[in-house]
Every structure is written in structure tokens, then in C-alpha cells.
């Protein structure tokens, strides 16, 4: 009887199993994961109630020959674009690694794939716009892929005289692309020295206008999660010299270790301290608003003397070494100062001549260990920081290195008369001095 009862229950169990299989949904593996759980989103970062909005990544690069200080200016333009994008979507700026710059010529030092934290304070940048290093982008996005690359260019027909018109159009590429397809149909390029990085799509945009003109393209014409703007120097400032410009510029605080190195040098060789010089610095730039003319500066003259390519590229408005020394001696006498700090890219022979002609000269000359630690970019920052704290500064005509020192001194609260000065060429008939761009809070 017992055996007969078990036999009767087997068909019933089979029936239940069949019905269960029919009712159950397909296995979870057959369904794509929710968008918020795909590459770029960590589960731990999601709210309990709902998935976080998708993060989109904006990357950019600049024409390879451009130097450190022009690239800093391009960052300000791109930051303005990001602020426009953030009004409509969740974007973050990926900081382009530093490397392979014209002025970074010290041998035997690896100077590629350098993060921004080598030169700038990232928390300060993030108080203005959301930024991440490229390495963090690689970790978040799930691999070394950039979905869409736009190469920015001018218009083949050029600019026609008349009314200025801002415009942007997708056009055929004018110059040969700096990207090539590999066997997998991915685009390979420089990508800041990250050889494993690939681009999925590349196209060209002819642009004539300010940075935010690109926003509609990024918001409406592409749904790519990661978008790179190459040749970003082709974009103009949205509002040069306005509050937005200065907020971004003020957020570009130098890395603490470089400022400390500069401060220690000032104290040791130039008898210069923030207390005595009235150049107090707030680590939170949003809380630093200094009245113009309150900074005194250290008891030394600050000089930026650009040489090398400027000698032949800007012949009329760049002085000879003898002419520069004559002006420096005149300023030392007028200001009753005994020391001059000189930042220069002069070749060794010219530096030796300067030492003979200008015994009052002081320079930051790093040891091998300091050079390896700070890199060429860090040494440039230290030079700028020391010049920015001088009692009086004189720079080189149309040099972005000098421009950045002007801005640092403006932030510190110096009298414009002690800042916006430049050397004149011996044959220059009209030696126009730099324009004063007043800080806006």
C-alpha cells in the first residue's frame, strides 16, 4: 500500500515542477544590468531608494607644442563649459595628465603621465567644479576607452570680415588626424602617454566662438558617456576677466609641497615671510578676499626674463641681457632693494653672464633630488610663487608665464603698479605695459 501511495504522488510532483518553470521569469543573467550599475558606478555609492543619475565624463587635450601656462588658461575655458553642462546633466571634468612639454627638457627624468596633484591642489579645484584625475576615470569607467572624440578646428573658408558670429558645425577634418585605427577598428593616439587608451569614434567640429558653444553638441548630438575635446585651445573664454573667470583662476591653487618649497626659499635667501610681507594666504580660496594694495611683498625685486624662442620670435619687445640688467639695476636703485630673484629659461652661457653682470641675482637652483621630486613643471611653479611675493615684479612681453604671475599677485592683493610691468626692447618705440585685469569676487 505504501509503495502504491508514493507512485501516485510522483505525477503530481512532476506537474508542480512544470508549472513552476512556466511561471518563473527568465534567469537574471539574460537581462542587462540597470544603467546605474554598469561601468562608472559603484554599488556602494548608490542611494538605498533609487539609482544615482548617470555620470558623464568630459576630457580634453591641447595642441602638443603649447606650454604649461597656456594649458592652465585652457583649463579655465573648459571649466566654464563644464559649468554650463552641469545646468542640464551630471558631468565631471577629467584632468588631462601632464607631459611631453616643450620647456620640460631636463634629461633622465620621467615627465609623462603626471597627475594634476603634482602641481595643483585638487580639493581647491573641486570647490569650483567636479574634477577627477585620469587614473580615477580609468577605474570608474571600466576600461581605457573614450566613446566620442571631437577634434576642434577652424573653418576651412576662414573668418570673413564683418560682424563676429559664434558658430559650430560638424565638418570634414581639415588637417590629417592625429589618430589611426588599429585592427580592432579602435582609434589610437597620444592620449597623454597612456598607450592602452582607445577612442571609439572620432569626428571634427569647426568652431568659432566661446567654450559654452559646444554644450548643445554634447547634450543633444551625442549620448556618449565619455567625450573628449581635442585641440581645446580653439575655444575662447566665455567671460574673460569676469567673476566666473576669476573663481576658476582662484581655485587653481598650487600644490602645498611646492608652495612650502617656495616659502622656505624666500625665508632663507630673501628674508621674506608672509607675516612681514603682508601676504597671508587662506588654504580655502573661497574665503580669501584681499583688498587691493594691502600686500607689501618681500624685500627683493622679482624678474621673469624669457629667452630661448622669444629671442627670435619676439625680437623687438625682448631686451638683450645687457639691456635687461641695466633696467634691473635702475629698479633696484629706485626701490632701494639689494636683491633680485630671477626666473629665466636662459641657456647656461647666458646664466653665467647674468651672474657676472648681476651679482645681486638670486635663483632657485635645485639639487638633483629636488629636480626629480618637483619635475620641471614644479620648478616653474616655485619660480612663479617666489616672483608673486616680490616687492615689485617685472616680466616679459606677451609671456603667459608672466601673465600667471600677474594673476597670483592680483589674488594676493598687490598694488597694480608693482605688478603689471614688462621689459622693453632696445629698439622698441612704443613700450606699452601689460593691461591690468582687476580681480572680481
XYZ file of C-alpha atoms in Angstrom:
441
model
C 0.000 0.000 0.000
C 2.801 2.377 0.958
C 4.595 1.717 -2.325
C 1.411 2.327 -4.269
C 0.854 5.707 -2.481
C 4.358 7.002 -3.374
C 3.789 6.060 -7.011
C 0.570 8.108 -7.086
C 2.351 11.228 -5.755
C 5.128 11.264 -8.437
C 2.966 12.521 -11.351
C 1.634 15.251 -9.059
C 5.179 16.433 -8.190
C 6.147 16.488 -11.861
C 3.095 18.605 -12.648
C 4.027 21.132 -9.953
C 7.622 21.400 -11.260
C 6.457 22.013 -14.834
C 4.056 24.742 -13.705
C 6.796 26.380 -11.624
C 9.185 26.547 -14.591
C 6.481 28.107 -16.760
C 5.673 30.809 -14.199
C 9.273 31.787 -13.211
C 10.912 34.761 -15.094
C 13.993 34.174 -17.290
C 17.328 33.813 -15.465
C 18.821 37.129 -14.259
C 21.885 36.669 -16.469
C 19.740 37.049 -19.557
C 18.814 40.620 -18.572
C 21.225 43.547 -18.941
C 22.145 45.204 -15.626
C 20.447 48.503 -14.769
C 22.233 51.501 -16.284
C 23.251 52.791 -12.871
C 25.055 49.516 -12.109
C 27.130 49.440 -15.284
C 30.711 50.716 -15.617
C 31.193 54.032 -13.883
C 29.001 53.330 -10.871
C 29.923 51.542 -7.675
C 27.054 49.847 -5.851
C 28.252 51.300 -2.555
C 27.798 54.813 -3.896
C 24.128 54.349 -4.810
C 21.298 55.614 -2.553
C 19.165 52.911 -0.983
C 15.925 54.122 -2.553
C 16.959 54.900 -6.135
C 19.837 54.613 -8.600
C 22.123 57.633 -8.969
C 21.961 59.655 -12.212
C 24.485 58.596 -14.853
C 27.812 60.431 -14.657
C 29.182 61.742 -17.942
C 32.878 62.442 -18.365
C 34.379 65.423 -20.220
C 38.003 65.076 -21.305
C 40.159 67.461 -23.338
C 43.607 67.970 -24.794
C 45.608 70.837 -26.274
C 47.882 71.283 -29.284
C 51.137 69.457 -28.317
C 53.527 72.460 -28.739
C 51.575 74.585 -26.236
C 53.250 75.165 -22.893
C 52.333 74.742 -19.238
C 50.918 78.221 -18.706
C 48.739 78.398 -21.804
C 47.334 74.995 -20.847
C 46.361 76.474 -17.496
C 44.424 79.131 -19.409
C 42.639 76.477 -21.495
C 41.569 74.776 -18.247
C 39.714 77.983 -17.298
C 37.819 77.900 -20.620
C 36.873 74.228 -20.221
C 35.778 74.807 -16.610
C 33.338 77.416 -17.899
C 31.943 74.883 -20.391
C 31.548 72.305 -17.620
C 29.555 74.777 -15.522
C 27.186 75.204 -18.472
C 26.839 71.422 -18.880
C 26.129 70.956 -15.164
C 22.972 73.021 -15.519
C 21.478 70.183 -17.595
C 23.268 66.950 -16.711
C 25.636 65.221 -14.297
C 29.142 65.858 -15.668
C 32.656 65.647 -14.245
C 35.861 67.004 -15.791
C 38.706 64.531 -16.287
C 42.026 66.354 -15.866
C 44.425 65.678 -18.769
C 47.731 64.260 -17.473
C 50.806 66.444 -17.956
C 53.806 65.507 -20.030
C 55.992 65.965 -23.091
C 56.017 69.778 -22.952
C 58.496 71.931 -24.876
C 60.087 73.544 -21.798
C 60.406 70.313 -19.830
C 63.818 69.338 -21.136
C 65.636 68.004 -18.065
C 67.211 64.668 -19.068
C 66.824 61.360 -17.255
C 63.562 62.319 -15.546
C 60.247 60.683 -16.392
C 57.870 63.559 -17.171
C 54.829 61.938 -18.761
C 51.502 60.732 -17.334
C 51.857 63.240 -14.489
C 48.687 63.852 -12.458
C 47.479 67.364 -11.687
C 48.131 66.789 -7.992
C 51.854 67.137 -8.804
C 51.271 70.847 -9.389
C 47.818 71.825 -8.086
C 45.643 71.252 -5.031
C 42.740 69.014 -6.117
C 40.377 69.841 -3.222
C 40.696 73.509 -4.226
C 39.822 72.703 -7.854
C 36.810 70.700 -6.665
C 35.432 73.681 -4.762
C 34.824 75.229 -8.176
C 33.833 72.290 -10.426
C 33.870 68.472 -10.045
C 37.199 67.140 -11.330
C 38.984 63.786 -11.225
C 42.413 62.568 -12.327
C 42.673 60.415 -15.459
C 43.624 57.344 -13.412
C 40.359 57.686 -11.485
C 38.453 57.935 -14.759
C 40.022 54.651 -15.887
C 38.927 52.998 -12.645
C 35.383 54.379 -12.789
C 34.633 53.951 -16.489
C 35.540 50.288 -16.620
C 38.402 50.480 -19.096
C 40.687 52.690 -21.210
C 38.015 53.691 -23.712
C 36.779 57.153 -24.726
C 33.469 56.812 -26.545
C 33.482 60.035 -28.575
C 36.367 62.289 -29.609
C 35.662 65.667 -31.194
C 38.665 67.363 -32.818
C 38.078 71.121 -32.737
C 39.217 73.119 -35.748
C 38.563 76.404 -37.512
C 36.504 76.834 -40.662
C 38.141 75.882 -43.964
C 36.859 79.100 -45.531
C 38.370 81.161 -42.710
C 36.792 84.093 -40.918
C 35.106 86.640 -43.106
C 35.498 90.247 -42.057
C 32.428 91.899 -40.671
C 30.154 91.038 -37.774
C 31.579 88.420 -35.416
C 29.405 85.331 -35.389
C 29.652 82.431 -32.972
C 29.025 79.117 -34.717
C 29.823 75.422 -34.574
C 29.303 72.711 -37.202
C 30.330 69.132 -37.756
C 32.607 69.307 -40.786
C 35.154 67.135 -42.614
C 38.540 67.235 -40.909
C 40.807 69.914 -42.404
C 44.148 68.553 -41.216
C 45.291 64.965 -41.058
C 44.012 63.350 -37.868
C 46.491 62.532 -35.111
C 44.611 59.263 -34.624
C 44.838 55.986 -36.524
C 42.636 52.893 -36.496
C 44.009 49.613 -35.210
C 42.987 46.124 -36.374
C 40.012 46.189 -33.998
C 38.731 49.455 -35.543
C 39.623 51.428 -32.389
C 41.360 54.795 -32.645
C 44.866 55.036 -31.223
C 46.639 58.304 -30.414
C 48.853 60.154 -27.931
C 46.299 60.141 -25.086
C 48.731 61.780 -22.639
C 51.132 58.818 -22.828
C 48.511 56.184 -21.944
C 49.141 53.845 -24.880
C 46.376 51.454 -23.829
C 43.690 54.137 -24.266
C 41.432 53.796 -27.311
C 38.828 56.030 -28.921
C 35.623 54.517 -30.298
C 34.530 57.379 -32.567
C 36.370 60.429 -33.942
C 34.874 63.383 -35.818
C 35.732 67.038 -36.397
C 33.895 70.174 -35.291
C 34.567 73.539 -36.905
C 34.145 76.108 -34.165
C 34.229 79.864 -33.927
C 33.255 81.099 -30.504
C 33.428 80.751 -26.741
C 33.684 77.498 -24.812
C 29.997 77.011 -24.000
C 29.062 76.950 -27.691
C 29.984 73.251 -27.566
C 27.388 72.493 -24.855
C 24.403 71.808 -27.188
C 26.517 69.321 -29.172
C 27.445 67.419 -26.011
C 23.932 67.487 -24.604
C 21.900 66.770 -27.757
C 24.079 65.343 -30.521
C 25.764 62.576 -28.564
C 24.737 60.261 -25.757
C 28.323 59.053 -25.192
C 29.216 58.740 -21.540
C 32.810 59.883 -22.140
C 33.521 62.730 -24.568
C 36.895 64.243 -25.383
C 37.519 67.650 -26.955
C 40.890 67.647 -28.712
C 42.562 70.943 -29.695
C 40.544 72.676 -26.976
C 42.653 75.833 -27.296
C 40.429 76.684 -30.287
C 37.676 77.644 -27.837
C 37.594 81.191 -26.466
C 36.759 82.314 -22.952
C 33.070 82.669 -22.120
C 33.680 85.776 -19.996
C 37.362 86.697 -19.808
C 38.168 88.649 -16.665
C 34.684 88.236 -15.145
C 33.655 86.652 -11.836
C 33.406 83.162 -13.319
C 36.902 83.505 -14.811
C 38.382 84.625 -11.506
C 36.596 81.948 -9.483
C 38.198 79.278 -11.645
C 41.559 81.048 -11.624
C 41.489 81.411 -7.828
C 40.651 77.698 -7.483
C 43.908 76.800 -9.262
C 45.849 76.746 -6.009
C 49.394 75.438 -6.321
C 50.157 72.109 -4.634
C 51.085 72.590 -0.976
C 54.543 70.982 -1.256
C 55.534 73.446 -3.995
C 54.305 76.468 -2.043
C 56.187 75.257 1.032
C 59.389 74.875 -1.017
C 58.978 78.424 -2.339
C 58.218 79.829 1.107
C 61.265 78.159 2.656
C 63.461 79.594 -0.104
C 62.005 83.078 0.403
C 62.654 82.896 4.119
C 66.196 81.532 3.808
C 67.611 83.570 0.931
C 65.377 86.631 0.583
C 64.343 87.420 4.186
C 60.725 87.141 3.072
C 57.825 85.792 5.173
C 54.068 86.136 4.821
C 53.896 87.928 8.177
C 56.433 90.602 7.275
C 55.323 90.842 3.638
C 51.584 91.084 4.456
C 50.828 88.224 2.065
C 48.722 85.988 4.293
C 47.260 83.026 2.424
C 44.000 81.193 3.132
C 44.029 77.497 2.215
C 40.336 77.831 1.274
C 40.363 80.167 -1.712
C 36.618 80.810 -1.384
C 37.354 82.563 1.929
C 40.228 84.667 0.588
C 39.229 88.173 -0.470
C 42.090 90.637 -0.165
C 41.805 94.395 -0.635
C 43.969 95.743 -3.450
C 47.187 97.361 -2.263
C 47.365 95.670 1.137
C 50.222 93.294 0.213
C 53.730 94.682 0.710
C 55.895 91.880 -0.647
C 59.380 90.684 0.275
C 62.467 92.920 0.190
C 63.512 91.870 -3.298
C 62.772 92.548 -6.956
C 61.036 89.746 -8.883
C 62.042 89.246 -12.528
C 60.868 86.922 -15.285
C 63.303 87.052 -18.163
C 62.141 84.875 -21.052
C 64.830 83.858 -23.531
C 65.195 80.895 -25.951
C 62.417 81.029 -28.583
C 61.418 84.564 -27.507
C 64.773 85.952 -28.650
C 63.944 85.282 -32.309
C 60.165 85.070 -32.006
C 59.645 88.471 -30.326
C 62.810 90.361 -31.272
C 61.564 93.950 -30.928
C 59.986 93.734 -27.473
C 62.568 91.455 -25.813
C 65.697 93.144 -24.430
C 69.281 91.963 -24.704
C 70.826 90.609 -21.498
C 72.747 93.873 -21.099
C 69.545 95.865 -21.601
C 67.678 93.752 -19.029
C 70.494 94.133 -16.466
C 70.505 97.906 -16.967
C 66.748 98.040 -16.245
C 67.112 95.769 -13.194
C 69.839 97.991 -11.695
C 67.646 101.039 -12.279
C 64.703 99.397 -10.457
C 66.872 98.217 -7.546
C 68.082 101.760 -7.051
C 64.594 103.262 -7.344
C 63.048 100.735 -4.916
C 66.060 100.757 -2.575
C 66.367 96.961 -2.766
C 69.539 94.887 -2.685
C 68.394 91.536 -4.072
C 66.717 90.394 -7.270
C 65.142 86.988 -7.828
C 65.344 85.934 -11.474
C 63.194 83.276 -13.149
C 64.559 82.559 -16.611
C 64.858 79.860 -19.248
C 68.211 81.251 -20.414
C 70.830 78.768 -21.572
C 73.805 78.058 -19.299
C 76.137 80.525 -21.075
C 73.622 83.346 -20.592
C 73.079 82.431 -16.944
C 76.832 82.627 -16.317
C 76.908 86.052 -17.983
C 73.987 87.192 -15.818
C 75.870 86.144 -12.686
C 78.790 88.366 -13.706
C 76.665 91.340 -14.729
C 74.205 90.974 -11.852
C 75.907 89.864 -8.615
C 72.698 90.736 -6.713
C 70.895 87.885 -8.523
C 69.309 85.011 -6.583
C 67.883 81.936 -8.337
C 66.182 78.724 -7.251
C 68.720 76.157 -8.362
C 67.504 72.676 -7.386
C 69.562 69.696 -6.374
C 69.162 66.503 -8.404
C 66.825 65.130 -5.729
C 64.674 68.286 -5.835
C 64.543 68.211 -9.634
C 63.422 64.582 -9.574
C 60.808 65.382 -6.922
C 59.369 68.622 -8.305
C 59.928 67.997 -12.039
C 60.378 70.896 -14.486
C 56.735 71.904 -14.041
C 57.129 72.105 -10.272
C 60.248 74.257 -10.601
C 58.297 76.661 -12.821
C 55.572 76.867 -10.154
C 58.152 77.586 -7.422
C 59.695 80.342 -9.574
C 56.260 81.886 -10.118
C 55.387 81.643 -6.423
C 58.592 83.461 -5.422
C 58.103 86.157 -8.085
C 54.493 86.583 -6.940
C 55.703 87.572 -3.441
C 58.289 90.170 -4.521
C 58.021 93.854 -3.561
C 57.934 94.667 -7.274
C 57.665 92.463 -10.368
C 58.761 92.975 -13.969
C 58.116 90.348 -16.652
C 58.477 89.603 -20.347
C 56.134 90.913 -23.044
C 53.247 88.589 -24.057
C 54.601 85.712 -21.964
C 51.944 83.507 -20.364
C 54.478 82.721 -17.601
C 54.449 86.433 -16.679
C 50.653 86.627 -17.079
C 50.152 83.893 -14.482
C 52.408 85.811 -12.044
C 50.261 88.914 -12.612
C 47.207 86.906 -11.580
C 48.871 85.443 -8.476
C 49.841 88.941 -7.344
C 46.329 90.203 -8.038
C 44.955 87.416 -5.806
C 47.466 88.279 -3.068
C 46.398 91.941 -3.065
C 49.371 93.831 -4.547
C 49.174 97.373 -5.885
C 48.824 97.025 -9.701
C 51.732 99.465 -10.185
C 54.049 96.878 -8.626
C 52.766 94.054 -10.838
C 51.884 94.994 -14.418
C 55.353 95.836 -15.705
C 57.482 94.432 -18.515
C 60.899 94.839 -20.085
C 61.151 96.885 -23.254
C 63.224 96.094 -26.311
C 66.114 98.482 -27.030
C 64.631 99.364 -30.428
C 61.020 99.445 -29.263
C 59.464 102.865 -29.822
C 56.147 102.313 -28.012
C 56.679 100.110 -24.951
C 53.095 99.505 -23.904
C 52.819 97.965 -20.426
C 50.568 94.967 -19.595
C 46.843 95.528 -19.069
C 45.546 95.416 -15.501
C 42.822 92.778 -15.204
C 41.185 93.570 -11.881
C 40.085 90.637 -9.761
C 36.310 90.145 -9.421
C 34.776 88.401 -6.407
